[in-house]
Amino acid sequence: MAGFRIGRGRDNRTPRQQQAPQAPPPYTGGGRAAPPYGQQAPQWPRTSGGPQQYQQQRRQGGYDEPEYFGDPYHQAPPAPDPYAANHPGHTQAFSVHDDVYGDGATYHAGAAPAAPAGPRLHWKQLLSGIVMRPGPTFLQMRDYPVWGPALVVTFLYGLLAIFGFDEPREEAINATISTAIPYVLSTGVTFVISGLILGAVTHTLARQFGGDGAWQPTVGLSMLIMSITDAPRLVFALFLGGENSLVQVLGWLTWLAAGALFTSMVSKSHDLPWPKALGASAIQLIALLSIIKLGTI
């Protein structure tokens, strides 16, 4: 038994019987060969050159940890979205000065209003500008209140407007001075209050239609338009009377001129297209036609 044990040791195999060592599967770049059943695949460090480059860097002192150490929690990066911007076939081109997040015309809540188109006009330039160059004047004065010229001109217009109608003029002329003065002054105040109310209505309608103008310039400019446009009719009515045919024709022409100026003013002051601007001025135009132009005061 001893001889049998000596003669047949645990490693008493011929070279042919010994199993040849298996070479590791060849490295194929990005993929690895599958390990045999029951064995764990070797964990190579995350290097760009594979195991050969890792061994070389390890000899140079680049890595100190054993090669079987790996990151068990490593996750592969997500796959790129083929439909994302700047992907081949879905690129987005823009210049250096372009705003890639939106255009500059987009409205931003809380943004500061635009700067005025120019300095405040003197009252002489304002009155002449309404007649000679209404568009630039309304655009330049859209941010400035014009209470001084509006109240004075409207009050003076109301003092003379009573003499443009036949019956009120006869009553004022035949009355005593103590009676005529309060009567004329009250008419001037009435025209000022009427201008304020009609201008406020025009401003409210303009804001309802999407306008963004201030109420003080709108009301003040509407009072000036109401008074200035009726001045030619009033001049002839003082001498010819309100029922004269020439005065009636002038009344219709000046009413059309008032509609054009109201439309331009509301359009420039509130940044509205002319149909909406005309609609915002409709109530004030109808009131001027029925009360002043047609002589139903």
Short mmCIF file of C-alpha atoms in Angstrom, two decimals:
data_model
loop_
_atom_site.label_atom_id
_atom_site.label_comp_id
_atom_site.label_asym_id
_atom_site.label_seq_id
_atom_site.Cartn_x
_atom_site.Cartn_y
_atom_site.Cartn_z
CA MET A 1 0.00 0.00 0.00
CA ALA A 2 2.85 2.31 0.76
CA GLY A 3 4.47 1.57 -2.54
CA PHE A 4 1.19 2.12 -4.29
CA ARG A 5 0.84 5.47 -2.61
CA ILE A 6 4.41 6.40 -3.45
CA GLY A 7 4.14 5.25 -7.00
CA ARG A 8 0.79 6.96 -7.61
CA GLY A 9 1.16 10.45 -6.20
CA ARG A 10 -1.46 13.16 -6.51
CA ASP A 11 0.38 14.79 -9.38
CA ASN A 12 1.53 11.68 -11.17
CA ARG A 13 0.13 12.66 -14.54
CA THR A 14 1.84 12.71 -17.87
CA PRO A 15 2.29 16.04 -19.71
CA ARG A 16 -0.41 15.02 -22.14
CA GLN A 17 -2.84 14.35 -19.30
CA GLN A 18 -2.20 17.71 -17.68
CA GLN A 19 -4.66 20.32 -18.75
CA ALA A 20 -3.10 23.14 -20.69
CA PRO A 21 -3.65 26.58 -19.21
CA GLN A 22 -6.32 28.50 -20.98
CA ALA A 23 -5.37 31.83 -22.39
CA PRO A 24 -7.59 34.73 -21.51
CA PRO A 25 -10.06 35.70 -24.19
CA PRO A 26 -8.64 38.21 -26.62
CA TYR A 27 -9.46 41.84 -26.00
CA THR A 28 -11.67 43.11 -28.76
CA GLY A 29 -11.79 46.83 -28.00
CA GLY A 30 -15.16 47.83 -26.60
CA GLY A 31 -16.50 44.31 -25.85
CA ARG A 32 -15.21 41.31 -23.83
CA ALA A 33 -15.66 37.61 -24.38
CA ALA A 34 -18.16 35.90 -22.10
CA PRO A 35 -16.49 33.98 -19.18
CA PRO A 36 -17.12 30.27 -18.67
CA TYR A 37 -20.05 29.21 -16.59
CA GLY A 38 -19.45 29.72 -12.91
CA GLN A 39 -16.65 32.22 -13.28
CA GLN A 40 -16.80 35.97 -12.84
CA ALA A 41 -15.65 38.22 -15.63
CA PRO A 42 -12.50 40.19 -14.78
CA GLN A 43 -13.13 43.79 -13.88
CA TRP A 44 -10.76 45.95 -15.86
CA PRO A 45 -10.28 49.52 -14.76
CA ARG A 46 -12.00 52.18 -16.86
CA THR A 47 -9.14 53.16 -19.13
CA SER A 48 -9.18 54.08 -22.76
CA GLY A 49 -6.56 51.57 -23.84
CA GLY A 50 -7.78 48.32 -22.27
CA PRO A 51 -5.77 45.92 -20.05
CA GLN A 52 -2.49 46.41 -21.92
CA GLN A 53 -2.49 50.13 -21.31
CA TYR A 54 -3.53 49.55 -17.68
CA GLN A 55 -0.57 47.19 -17.11
CA GLN A 56 1.77 49.75 -18.65
CA GLN A 57 0.38 52.58 -16.52
CA ARG A 58 0.53 50.40 -13.43
CA ARG A 59 4.25 49.76 -14.00
CA GLN A 60 4.79 53.50 -14.31
CA GLY A 61 3.02 54.13 -11.00
CA GLY A 62 -0.20 55.46 -12.45
CA TYR A 63 -2.42 53.00 -10.57
CA ASP A 64 -1.85 51.50 -7.15
CA GLU A 65 -4.95 49.40 -6.71
CA PRO A 66 -5.13 45.78 -7.85
CA GLU A 67 -6.49 45.19 -11.28
CA TYR A 68 -9.40 43.12 -10.01
CA PHE A 69 -10.76 46.15 -8.15
CA GLY A 70 -13.61 47.69 -10.01
CA ASP A 71 -16.48 50.10 -9.45
CA PRO A 72 -19.50 47.92 -8.73
CA TYR A 73 -21.77 51.01 -8.77
CA HIS A 74 -20.55 52.39 -12.06
CA GLN A 75 -23.36 53.12 -14.47
CA ALA A 76 -22.96 53.58 -18.16
CA PRO A 77 -23.66 57.11 -19.45
CA PRO A 78 -27.14 57.56 -20.91
CA ALA A 79 -27.50 57.19 -24.62
CA PRO A 80 -27.69 60.51 -26.49
CA ASP A 81 -31.10 61.67 -27.65
CA PRO A 82 -31.10 61.40 -31.47
CA TYR A 83 -33.67 64.22 -31.66
CA ALA A 84 -31.84 66.68 -29.43
CA ALA A 85 -30.57 69.98 -30.77
CA ASN A 86 -27.05 70.13 -32.23
CA HIS A 87 -27.15 66.38 -32.96
CA PRO A 88 -26.12 65.40 -36.49
CA GLY A 89 -29.18 65.92 -38.63
CA HIS A 90 -30.86 68.13 -35.99
CA THR A 91 -28.43 71.01 -35.61
CA GLN A 92 -29.46 74.52 -34.61
CA ALA A 93 -27.71 77.41 -36.33
CA PHE A 94 -27.46 80.89 -34.87
CA SER A 95 -25.02 83.74 -34.98
CA VAL A 96 -23.03 85.15 -32.10
CA HIS A 97 -25.44 88.01 -31.40
CA ASP A 98 -28.67 86.01 -31.71
CA ASP A 99 -30.82 85.37 -28.68
CA VAL A 100 -31.34 81.62 -28.65
CA TYR A 101 -33.95 81.82 -25.90
CA GLY A 102 -36.38 84.16 -27.66
CA ASP A 103 -36.69 87.34 -29.63
CA GLY A 104 -36.29 90.82 -28.18
CA ALA A 105 -39.90 91.76 -28.99
CA THR A 106 -41.35 89.37 -26.43
CA TYR A 107 -43.24 91.09 -23.68
CA HIS A 108 -41.73 90.73 -20.20
CA ALA A 109 -43.93 91.30 -17.19
CA GLY A 110 -42.73 94.14 -15.03
CA ALA A 111 -40.49 95.60 -17.75
CA ALA A 112 -39.96 99.33 -17.71
CA PRO A 113 -41.99 101.32 -20.27
CA ALA A 114 -40.32 102.72 -23.34
CA ALA A 115 -38.67 106.11 -23.10
CA PRO A 116 -40.63 109.14 -24.40
CA ALA A 117 -40.21 109.96 -28.08
CA GLY A 118 -38.99 113.47 -27.26
CA PRO A 119 -39.07 116.31 -24.74
CA ARG A 120 -42.26 117.97 -23.58
CA LEU A 121 -43.56 120.47 -26.11
CA HIS A 122 -44.34 124.07 -25.26
CA TRP A 123 -48.03 124.90 -25.32
CA LYS A 124 -47.64 126.90 -28.53
CA GLN A 125 -45.86 124.02 -30.23
CA LEU A 126 -48.46 121.64 -28.86
CA LEU A 127 -51.44 123.56 -30.22
CA SER A 128 -49.85 124.14 -33.61
CA GLY A 129 -48.61 120.55 -33.76
CA ILE A 130 -52.12 119.12 -33.29
CA VAL A 131 -53.17 120.96 -36.46
CA MET A 132 -50.00 120.87 -38.58
CA ARG A 133 -48.34 117.55 -37.62
CA PRO A 134 -50.72 115.57 -35.43
CA GLY A 135 -49.02 112.15 -35.66
CA PRO A 136 -45.55 113.12 -34.37
CA THR A 137 -47.11 115.47 -31.80
CA PHE A 138 -49.33 112.77 -30.31
CA LEU A 139 -46.46 110.30 -30.26
CA GLN A 140 -44.14 112.77 -28.53
CA MET A 141 -46.73 113.82 -25.95
CA ARG A 142 -48.12 110.38 -25.15
CA ASP A 143 -46.27 110.28 -21.81
CA TYR A 144 -46.74 113.90 -20.72
CA PRO A 145 -49.88 115.30 -19.09
CA VAL A 146 -51.23 118.44 -20.75
CA TRP A 147 -53.63 119.65 -18.07
CA GLY A 148 -52.68 123.32 -18.34
CA PRO A 149 -53.35 123.84 -22.06
CA ALA A 150 -56.31 121.45 -22.01
CA LEU A 151 -58.19 123.16 -19.18
CA VAL A 152 -57.52 126.70 -20.39
CA VAL A 153 -58.40 126.07 -24.04
CA THR A 154 -61.52 124.07 -23.19
CA PHE A 155 -62.73 126.69 -20.73
CA LEU A 156 -62.26 129.51 -23.26
CA TYR A 157 -63.99 127.42 -25.90
CA GLY A 158 -66.94 126.89 -23.56
CA LEU A 159 -67.24 130.62 -22.92
CA LEU A 160 -67.64 131.29 -26.65
CA ALA A 161 -69.55 128.15 -27.56
CA ILE A 162 -72.76 129.54 -26.06
CA PHE A 163 -72.73 132.31 -28.66
CA GLY A 164 -72.59 129.83 -31.50
CA PHE A 165 -76.21 128.81 -30.98
CA ASP A 166 -79.16 131.06 -31.73
CA GLU A 167 -81.34 130.69 -28.65
CA PRO A 168 -78.56 130.63 -25.99
CA ARG A 169 -76.95 133.62 -27.67
CA GLU A 170 -80.20 135.65 -27.57
CA GLU A 171 -80.70 134.81 -23.92
CA ALA A 172 -77.14 135.80 -23.02
CA ILE A 173 -77.34 139.07 -24.96
CA ASN A 174 -80.75 140.13 -23.58
CA ALA A 175 -79.86 139.25 -20.00
CA THR A 176 -78.29 141.70 -17.62
CA ILE A 177 -74.58 141.61 -16.94
CA SER A 178 -75.05 140.21 -13.46
CA THR A 179 -77.07 137.37 -14.97
CA ALA A 180 -75.06 136.84 -18.18
CA ILE A 181 -71.66 136.50 -16.52
CA PRO A 182 -72.57 133.56 -14.28
CA TYR A 183 -74.44 132.01 -17.20
CA VAL A 184 -71.39 132.21 -19.49
CA LEU A 185 -68.98 131.04 -16.76
CA SER A 186 -71.15 128.08 -15.91
CA THR A 187 -71.20 127.11 -19.61
CA GLY A 188 -67.40 127.16 -19.69
CA VAL A 189 -67.19 124.97 -16.59
CA THR A 190 -69.79 122.62 -18.09
CA PHE A 191 -67.68 122.16 -21.22
CA VAL A 192 -64.60 121.42 -19.11
CA ILE A 193 -66.43 118.77 -17.10
CA SER A 194 -67.94 117.28 -20.26
CA GLY A 195 -64.49 117.11 -21.86
CA LEU A 196 -63.08 115.34 -18.82
CA ILE A 197 -65.87 112.76 -18.79
CA LEU A 198 -65.74 112.07 -22.53
CA GLY A 199 -61.95 111.83 -22.46
CA ALA A 200 -62.11 109.35 -19.57
CA VAL A 201 -64.60 107.24 -21.53
CA THR A 202 -62.29 107.24 -24.55
CA HIS A 203 -59.34 106.21 -22.40
CA THR A 204 -61.32 103.42 -20.73
CA LEU A 205 -62.43 101.99 -24.07
CA ALA A 206 -58.89 102.18 -25.39
CA ARG A 207 -57.63 100.16 -22.43
CA GLN A 208 -60.43 97.64 -22.93
CA PHE A 209 -59.29 97.19 -26.53
CA GLY A 210 -55.73 96.40 -25.41
CA GLY A 211 -54.20 99.88 -25.21
CA ASP A 212 -51.34 100.69 -22.84
CA GLY A 213 -51.41 104.50 -22.71
CA ALA A 214 -51.71 106.70 -19.62
CA TRP A 215 -55.02 108.34 -18.80
CA GLN A 216 -53.77 111.89 -18.21
CA PRO A 217 -52.31 112.47 -21.70
CA THR A 218 -55.32 110.77 -23.29
CA VAL A 219 -57.89 112.89 -21.50
CA GLY A 220 -55.94 116.13 -21.96
CA LEU A 221 -55.32 115.60 -25.66
CA SER A 222 -58.94 114.62 -26.26
CA MET A 223 -60.09 117.89 -24.68
CA LEU A 224 -57.74 119.85 -26.93
CA ILE A 225 -58.96 118.00 -30.02
CA MET A 226 -62.59 118.65 -29.10
CA SER A 227 -61.99 122.39 -28.71
CA ILE A 228 -59.56 123.02 -31.58
CA THR A 229 -61.51 121.15 -34.25
CA ASP A 230 -64.72 123.06 -33.55
CA ALA A 231 -63.03 126.48 -33.65
CA PRO A 232 -63.67 127.12 -37.41
CA ARG A 233 -67.37 126.36 -37.08
CA LEU A 234 -67.63 128.48 -33.96
CA VAL A 235 -66.04 131.52 -35.62
CA PHE A 236 -68.62 131.58 -38.41
CA ALA A 237 -71.45 130.68 -36.02
CA LEU A 238 -70.73 133.77 -33.91
CA PHE A 239 -71.68 136.01 -36.85
CA LEU A 240 -73.95 133.84 -39.03
CA GLY A 241 -75.73 131.80 -36.40
CA GLY A 242 -75.80 128.10 -35.82
CA GLU A 243 -78.56 127.40 -38.37
CA ASN A 244 -76.67 128.82 -41.34
CA SER A 245 -75.94 126.31 -44.12
CA LEU A 246 -72.25 127.24 -44.26
CA VAL A 247 -71.98 126.69 -40.52
CA GLN A 248 -73.69 123.31 -40.87
CA VAL A 249 -71.27 122.21 -43.60
CA LEU A 250 -68.32 123.36 -41.53
CA GLY A 251 -69.77 121.46 -38.61
CA TRP A 252 -69.75 118.18 -40.54
CA LEU A 253 -66.27 118.77 -41.96
CA THR A 254 -64.78 119.62 -38.59
CA TRP A 255 -66.51 116.60 -37.07
CA LEU A 256 -64.80 114.34 -39.62
CA ALA A 257 -61.51 116.08 -38.86
CA ALA A 258 -62.09 115.45 -35.14
CA GLY A 259 -62.66 111.75 -35.86
CA ALA A 260 -59.36 111.56 -37.74
CA LEU A 261 -57.48 113.33 -34.94
CA PHE A 262 -59.10 111.21 -32.22
CA THR A 263 -58.16 108.05 -34.11
CA SER A 264 -54.57 109.20 -34.56
CA MET A 265 -54.24 110.28 -30.94
CA VAL A 266 -55.59 107.04 -29.47
CA SER A 267 -53.54 104.98 -31.91
CA LYS A 268 -50.28 106.74 -30.99
CA SER A 269 -51.01 107.02 -27.26
CA HIS A 270 -52.18 103.41 -26.76
CA ASP A 271 -50.34 101.53 -29.54
CA LEU A 272 -53.58 100.41 -31.16
CA PRO A 273 -54.46 99.86 -34.82
CA TRP A 274 -56.71 102.51 -36.29
CA PRO A 275 -59.95 100.41 -36.25
CA LYS A 276 -59.68 99.89 -32.49
CA ALA A 277 -58.63 103.50 -31.98
CA LEU A 278 -61.67 104.69 -33.91
CA GLY A 279 -63.91 102.37 -31.91
CA ALA A 280 -62.51 103.76 -28.65
CA SER A 281 -63.34 107.30 -29.82
CA ALA A 282 -66.82 106.45 -31.11
CA ILE A 283 -68.75 107.49 -27.99
CA GLN A 284 -66.99 110.83 -27.74
CA LEU A 285 -67.55 111.51 -31.45
CA ILE A 286 -71.25 110.70 -31.21
CA ALA A 287 -71.59 112.96 -28.17
CA LEU A 288 -69.85 115.85 -29.95
CA LEU A 289 -72.05 115.40 -33.01
CA SER A 290 -75.31 115.40 -31.09
CA ILE A 291 -74.48 118.10 -28.56
CA ILE A 292 -72.32 120.61 -30.44
CA LYS A 293 -72.37 119.99 -34.18
CA LEU A 294 -76.09 119.50 -34.54
CA GLY A 295 -76.96 122.25 -32.07
CA THR A 296 -78.99 120.15 -29.64
CA ILE A 297 -77.36 121.72 -26.58
#
